[in-house]
Amino acid sequence: MDSTATASLASLWDEVSGTQPDPDLWVVIATLVAALAVVIPHGLWRVSRNAITIAHEGGHGLVALLSGRTLTGIRLHSDTSGLTVSRGKPYGIGMILTAASGYTAPPLLGLGGAALLGAGRITLLLWLATALLLAMLVMIRNAYGALTMIVTGGLFVLVSWLAGPQVQAAFAYVVVWFLLIGGVRPAFELQAKRARGGAGDSDADQLSRLTHVPAALWFFLFHAVSLCSLIGGGAGCWTCDRPA
């Protein structure tokens, strides 16, 4: 590798790993309002929930790989449901962690994103998210899922490569707020659906069968993770390195 290429790579790494200044307070408030606007109204939530499904199924897939299982495919459906299929023992800690990672993935990703924002690593956040989306695209096994991933990943690529610092910051804050706020709603929706006699094979039910722990306690875990992530990540987004 010649010196010019080495210098270019070093410059790119400095750009990605370097810190960026915090956005103005009005940007933080505006992005919070924008996230609330696509999570609270039912009509918009039916569309925006697709992004939470990506994080949910991506969490299943990533933990399956990390726990030694073989990930065979991920499907995303137009009704915002999804399915992640992996091979391995149908019991044990790997299966338990894989099943538990779906509802906890979006809020934990939001919490991690808030930590990066707090450290001023806006560009790094966007590049990591883009890399995860591209890696997940390889495992998608249906047309709707592939289209969803291409549109979402393409948006991250465009913002990461072409947008200016202020646009990147606003986009990153919207994404993190959305994961933190949107990560709370699905577990409550699932619990309400089960109360009406539906979703008998939900993640909580699978975990109950795997561990012999009541599904209600798994719901408690989902709620605890999402609400604690919202509180911790929200505080980080609101106060990150901002002068008093």
PDB file of N, CA and C in Angstrom, residues 140-188:
ATOM      1  N   ILE A 140     -31.271 -11.525   4.872  1.00  0.00           N
ATOM      2  CA  ILE A 140     -32.696 -11.390   4.597  1.00  0.00           C
ATOM      3  C   ILE A 140     -33.125 -12.412   3.554  1.00  0.00           C
ATOM      4  N   ARG A 141     -34.286 -13.036   3.761  1.00  0.00           N
ATOM      5  CA  ARG A 141     -34.722 -14.127   2.902  1.00  0.00           C
ATOM      6  C   ARG A 141     -36.090 -13.887   2.250  1.00  0.00           C
ATOM      7  N   ASN A 142     -36.580 -12.652   2.237  1.00  0.00           N
ATOM      8  CA  ASN A 142     -37.823 -12.393   1.513  1.00  0.00           C
ATOM      9  C   ASN A 142     -37.756 -11.017   0.870  1.00  0.00           C
ATOM     10  N   ALA A 143     -38.597 -10.818  -0.159  1.00  0.00           N
ATOM     11  CA  ALA A 143     -38.511  -9.605  -0.973  1.00  0.00           C
ATOM     12  C   ALA A 143     -38.856  -8.344  -0.186  1.00  0.00           C
ATOM     13  N   TYR A 144     -39.936  -8.412   0.618  1.00  0.00           N
ATOM     14  CA  TYR A 144     -40.304  -7.223   1.398  1.00  0.00           C
ATOM     15  C   TYR A 144     -39.195  -6.855   2.379  1.00  0.00           C
ATOM     16  N   GLY A 145     -38.619  -7.858   3.014  1.00  0.00           N
ATOM     17  CA  GLY A 145     -37.528  -7.597   3.944  1.00  0.00           C
ATOM     18  C   GLY A 145     -36.335  -6.988   3.244  1.00  0.00           C
ATOM     19  N   ALA A 146     -35.998  -7.484   2.056  1.00  0.00           N
ATOM     20  CA  ALA A 146     -34.859  -6.939   1.313  1.00  0.00           C
ATOM     21  C   ALA A 146     -35.119  -5.493   0.923  1.00  0.00           C
ATOM     22  N   LEU A 147     -36.350  -5.193   0.470  1.00  0.00           N
ATOM     23  CA  LEU A 147     -36.690  -3.825   0.099  1.00  0.00           C
ATOM     24  C   LEU A 147     -36.593  -2.896   1.304  1.00  0.00           C
ATOM     25  N   THR A 148     -37.125  -3.345   2.433  1.00  0.00           N
ATOM     26  CA  THR A 148     -37.060  -2.537   3.655  1.00  0.00           C
ATOM     27  C   THR A 148     -35.625  -2.252   4.061  1.00  0.00           C
ATOM     28  N   MET A 149     -34.772  -3.274   3.997  1.00  0.00           N
ATOM     29  CA  MET A 149     -33.377  -3.098   4.382  1.00  0.00           C
ATOM     30  C   MET A 149     -32.628  -2.197   3.410  1.00  0.00           C
ATOM     31  N   ILE A 150     -32.917  -2.318   2.120  1.00  0.00           N
ATOM     32  CA  ILE A 150     -32.241  -1.489   1.116  1.00  0.00           C
ATOM     33  C   ILE A 150     -32.608  -0.019   1.318  1.00  0.00           C
ATOM     34  N   VAL A 151     -33.894   0.245   1.551  1.00  0.00           N
ATOM     35  CA  VAL A 151     -34.329   1.632   1.760  1.00  0.00           C
ATOM     36  C   VAL A 151     -33.715   2.196   3.040  1.00  0.00           C
ATOM     37  N   THR A 152     -33.776   1.430   4.119  1.00  0.00           N
ATOM     38  CA  THR A 152     -33.228   1.902   5.394  1.00  0.00           C
ATOM     39  C   THR A 152     -31.718   2.059   5.330  1.00  0.00           C
ATOM     40  N   GLY A 153     -31.035   1.044   4.824  1.00  0.00           N
ATOM     41  CA  GLY A 153     -29.583   1.120   4.709  1.00  0.00           C
ATOM     42  C   GLY A 153     -29.149   2.215   3.765  1.00  0.00           C
ATOM     43  N   GLY A 154     -29.890   2.382   2.654  1.00  0.00           N
ATOM     44  CA  GLY A 154     -29.552   3.441   1.709  1.00  0.00           C
ATOM     45  C   GLY A 154     -29.661   4.821   2.335  1.00  0.00           C
ATOM     46  N   LEU A 155     -30.668   5.016   3.179  1.00  0.00           N
ATOM     47  CA  LEU A 155     -30.819   6.302   3.865  1.00  0.00           C
ATOM     48  C   LEU A 155     -29.618   6.575   4.768  1.00  0.00           C
ATOM     49  N   PHE A 156     -29.182   5.554   5.504  1.00  0.00           N
ATOM     50  CA  PHE A 156     -28.007   5.729   6.372  1.00  0.00           C
ATOM     51  C   PHE A 156     -26.751   6.011   5.556  1.00  0.00           C
ATOM     52  N   VAL A 157     -26.591   5.330   4.414  1.00  0.00           N
ATOM     53  CA  VAL A 157     -25.420   5.566   3.565  1.00  0.00           C
ATOM     54  C   VAL A 157     -25.411   6.995   3.045  1.00  0.00           C
ATOM     55  N   LEU A 158     -26.577   7.462   2.572  1.00  0.00           N
ATOM     56  CA  LEU A 158     -26.653   8.821   2.036  1.00  0.00           C
ATOM     57  C   LEU A 158     -26.319   9.863   3.098  1.00  0.00           C
ATOM     58  N   VAL A 159     -26.884   9.693   4.286  1.00  0.00           N
ATOM     59  CA  VAL A 159     -26.617  10.663   5.350  1.00  0.00           C
ATOM     60  C   VAL A 159     -25.151  10.591   5.788  1.00  0.00           C
ATOM     61  N   SER A 160     -24.622   9.370   5.922  1.00  0.00           N
ATOM     62  CA  SER A 160     -23.252   9.194   6.393  1.00  0.00           C
ATOM     63  C   SER A 160     -22.237   9.777   5.417  1.00  0.00           C
ATOM     64  N   TRP A 161     -22.488   9.646   4.118  1.00  0.00           N
ATOM     65  CA  TRP A 161     -21.508  10.041   3.114  1.00  0.00           C
ATOM     66  C   TRP A 161     -21.708  11.457   2.585  1.00  0.00           C
ATOM     67  N   LEU A 162     -22.962  11.885   2.449  1.00  0.00           N
ATOM     68  CA  LEU A 162     -23.227  13.114   1.697  1.00  0.00           C
ATOM     69  C   LEU A 162     -23.701  14.289   2.544  1.00  0.00           C
ATOM     70  N   ALA A 163     -24.296  14.023   3.699  1.00  0.00           N
ATOM     71  CA  ALA A 163     -24.875  15.111   4.488  1.00  0.00           C
ATOM     72  C   ALA A 163     -23.808  15.853   5.284  1.00  0.00           C
ATOM     73  N   GLY A 164     -24.110  17.103   5.600  1.00  0.00           N
ATOM     74  CA  GLY A 164     -23.219  17.905   6.419  1.00  0.00           C
ATOM     75  C   GLY A 164     -23.338  17.557   7.889  1.00  0.00           C
ATOM     76  N   PRO A 165     -22.456  18.103   8.716  1.00  0.00           N
ATOM     77  CA  PRO A 165     -22.431  17.762  10.149  1.00  0.00           C
ATOM     78  C   PRO A 165     -23.749  18.015  10.873  1.00  0.00           C
ATOM     79  N   GLN A 166     -24.417  19.123  10.559  1.00  0.00           N
ATOM     80  CA  GLN A 166     -25.662  19.433  11.257  1.00  0.00           C
ATOM     81  C   GLN A 166     -26.776  18.441  10.905  1.00  0.00           C
ATOM     82  N   VAL A 167     -26.846  18.085   9.626  1.00  0.00           N
ATOM     83  CA  VAL A 167     -27.850  17.100   9.191  1.00  0.00           C
ATOM     84  C   VAL A 167     -27.542  15.731   9.798  1.00  0.00           C
ATOM     85  N   GLN A 168     -26.273  15.348   9.802  1.00  0.00           N
ATOM     86  CA  GLN A 168     -25.886  14.085  10.413  1.00  0.00           C
ATOM     87  C   GLN A 168     -26.263  14.047  11.886  1.00  0.00           C
ATOM     88  N   ALA A 169     -26.000  15.140  12.588  1.00  0.00           N
ATOM     89  CA  ALA A 169     -26.328  15.187  14.013  1.00  0.00           C
ATOM     90  C   ALA A 169     -27.830  15.061  14.236  1.00  0.00           C
ATOM     91  N   ALA A 170     -28.617  15.801  13.462  1.00  0.00           N
ATOM     92  CA  ALA A 170     -30.074  15.733  13.615  1.00  0.00           C
ATOM     93  C   ALA A 170     -30.583  14.332  13.312  1.00  0.00           C
ATOM     94  N   PHE A 171     -30.065  13.728  12.252  1.00  0.00           N
ATOM     95  CA  PHE A 171     -30.494  12.374  11.883  1.00  0.00           C
ATOM     96  C   PHE A 171     -30.132  11.375  12.974  1.00  0.00           C
ATOM     97  N   ALA A 172     -28.915  11.477  13.499  1.00  0.00           N
ATOM     98  CA  ALA A 172     -28.475  10.560  14.552  1.00  0.00           C
ATOM     99  C   ALA A 172     -29.342  10.699  15.795  1.00  0.00           C
ATOM    100  N   TYR A 173     -29.700  11.919  16.163  1.00  0.00           N
ATOM    101  CA  TYR A 173     -30.544  12.119  17.342  1.00  0.00           C
ATOM    102  C   TYR A 173     -31.952  11.577  17.116  1.00  0.00           C
ATOM    103  N   VAL A 174     -32.498  11.743  15.916  1.00  0.00           N
ATOM    104  CA  VAL A 174     -33.812  11.179  15.619  1.00  0.00           C
ATOM    105  C   VAL A 174     -33.780   9.658  15.761  1.00  0.00           C
ATOM    106  N   VAL A 175     -32.734   9.030  15.211  1.00  0.00           N
ATOM    107  CA  VAL A 175     -32.616   7.577  15.269  1.00  0.00           C
ATOM    108  C   VAL A 175     -32.549   7.093  16.715  1.00  0.00           C
ATOM    109  N   VAL A 176     -31.725   7.747  17.520  1.00  0.00           N
ATOM    110  CA  VAL A 176     -31.555   7.314  18.910  1.00  0.00           C
ATOM    111  C   VAL A 176     -32.832   7.549  19.713  1.00  0.00           C
ATOM    112  N   TRP A 177     -33.435   8.720  19.569  1.00  0.00           N
ATOM    113  CA  TRP A 177     -34.707   8.971  20.261  1.00  0.00           C
ATOM    114  C   TRP A 177     -35.763   7.947  19.850  1.00  0.00           C
ATOM    115  N   PHE A 178     -35.798   7.640  18.548  1.00  0.00           N
ATOM    116  CA  PHE A 178     -36.800   6.687  18.062  1.00  0.00           C
ATOM    117  C   PHE A 178     -36.588   5.303  18.655  1.00  0.00           C
ATOM    118  N   LEU A 179     -35.350   4.839  18.726  1.00  0.00           N
ATOM    119  CA  LEU A 179     -35.076   3.529  19.310  1.00  0.00           C
ATOM    120  C   LEU A 179     -35.426   3.501  20.796  1.00  0.00           C
ATOM    121  N   LEU A 180     -35.127   4.585  21.497  1.00  0.00           N
ATOM    122  CA  LEU A 180     -35.417   4.637  22.931  1.00  0.00           C
ATOM    123  C   LEU A 180     -36.914   4.676  23.206  1.00  0.00           C
ATOM    124  N   ILE A 181     -37.631   5.520  22.460  1.00  0.00           N
ATOM    125  CA  ILE A 181     -39.075   5.663  22.697  1.00  0.00           C
ATOM    126  C   ILE A 181     -39.844   4.514  22.055  1.00  0.00           C
ATOM    127  N   GLY A 182     -39.495   4.208  20.805  1.00  0.00           N
ATOM    128  CA  GLY A 182     -40.179   3.128  20.103  1.00  0.00           C
ATOM    129  C   GLY A 182     -39.887   1.767  20.688  1.00  0.00           C
ATOM    130  N   GLY A 183     -38.778   1.635  21.406  1.00  0.00           N
ATOM    131  CA  GLY A 183     -38.449   0.359  22.029  1.00  0.00           C
ATOM    132  C   GLY A 183     -39.330   0.019  23.213  1.00  0.00           C
ATOM    133  N   VAL A 184     -40.072   0.992  23.726  1.00  0.00           N
ATOM    134  CA  VAL A 184     -40.945   0.760  24.884  1.00  0.00           C
ATOM    135  C   VAL A 184     -42.286   0.153  24.458  1.00  0.00           C
ATOM    136  N   ARG A 185     -42.794   0.564  23.337  1.00  0.00           N
ATOM    137  CA  ARG A 185     -44.174   0.245  22.963  1.00  0.00           C
ATOM    138  C   ARG A 185     -44.428  -1.228  22.600  1.00  0.00           C
ATOM    139  N   PRO A 186     -43.531  -1.926  21.873  1.00  0.00           N
ATOM    140  CA  PRO A 186     -43.867  -3.284  21.419  1.00  0.00           C
ATOM    141  C   PRO A 186     -44.186  -4.279  22.526  1.00  0.00           C
ATOM    142  N   ALA A 187     -43.471  -4.249  23.645  1.00  0.00           N
ATOM    143  CA  ALA A 187     -43.744  -5.212  24.718  1.00  0.00           C
ATOM    144  C   ALA A 187     -45.129  -4.984  25.317  1.00  0.00           C
ATOM    145  N   PHE A 188     -45.542  -3.727  25.440  1.00  0.00           N
ATOM    146  CA  PHE A 188     -46.891  -3.442  25.931  1.00  0.00           C
ATOM    147  C   PHE A 188     -47.936  -3.923  24.928  1.00  0.00           C
TER     148      PHE A 188
END
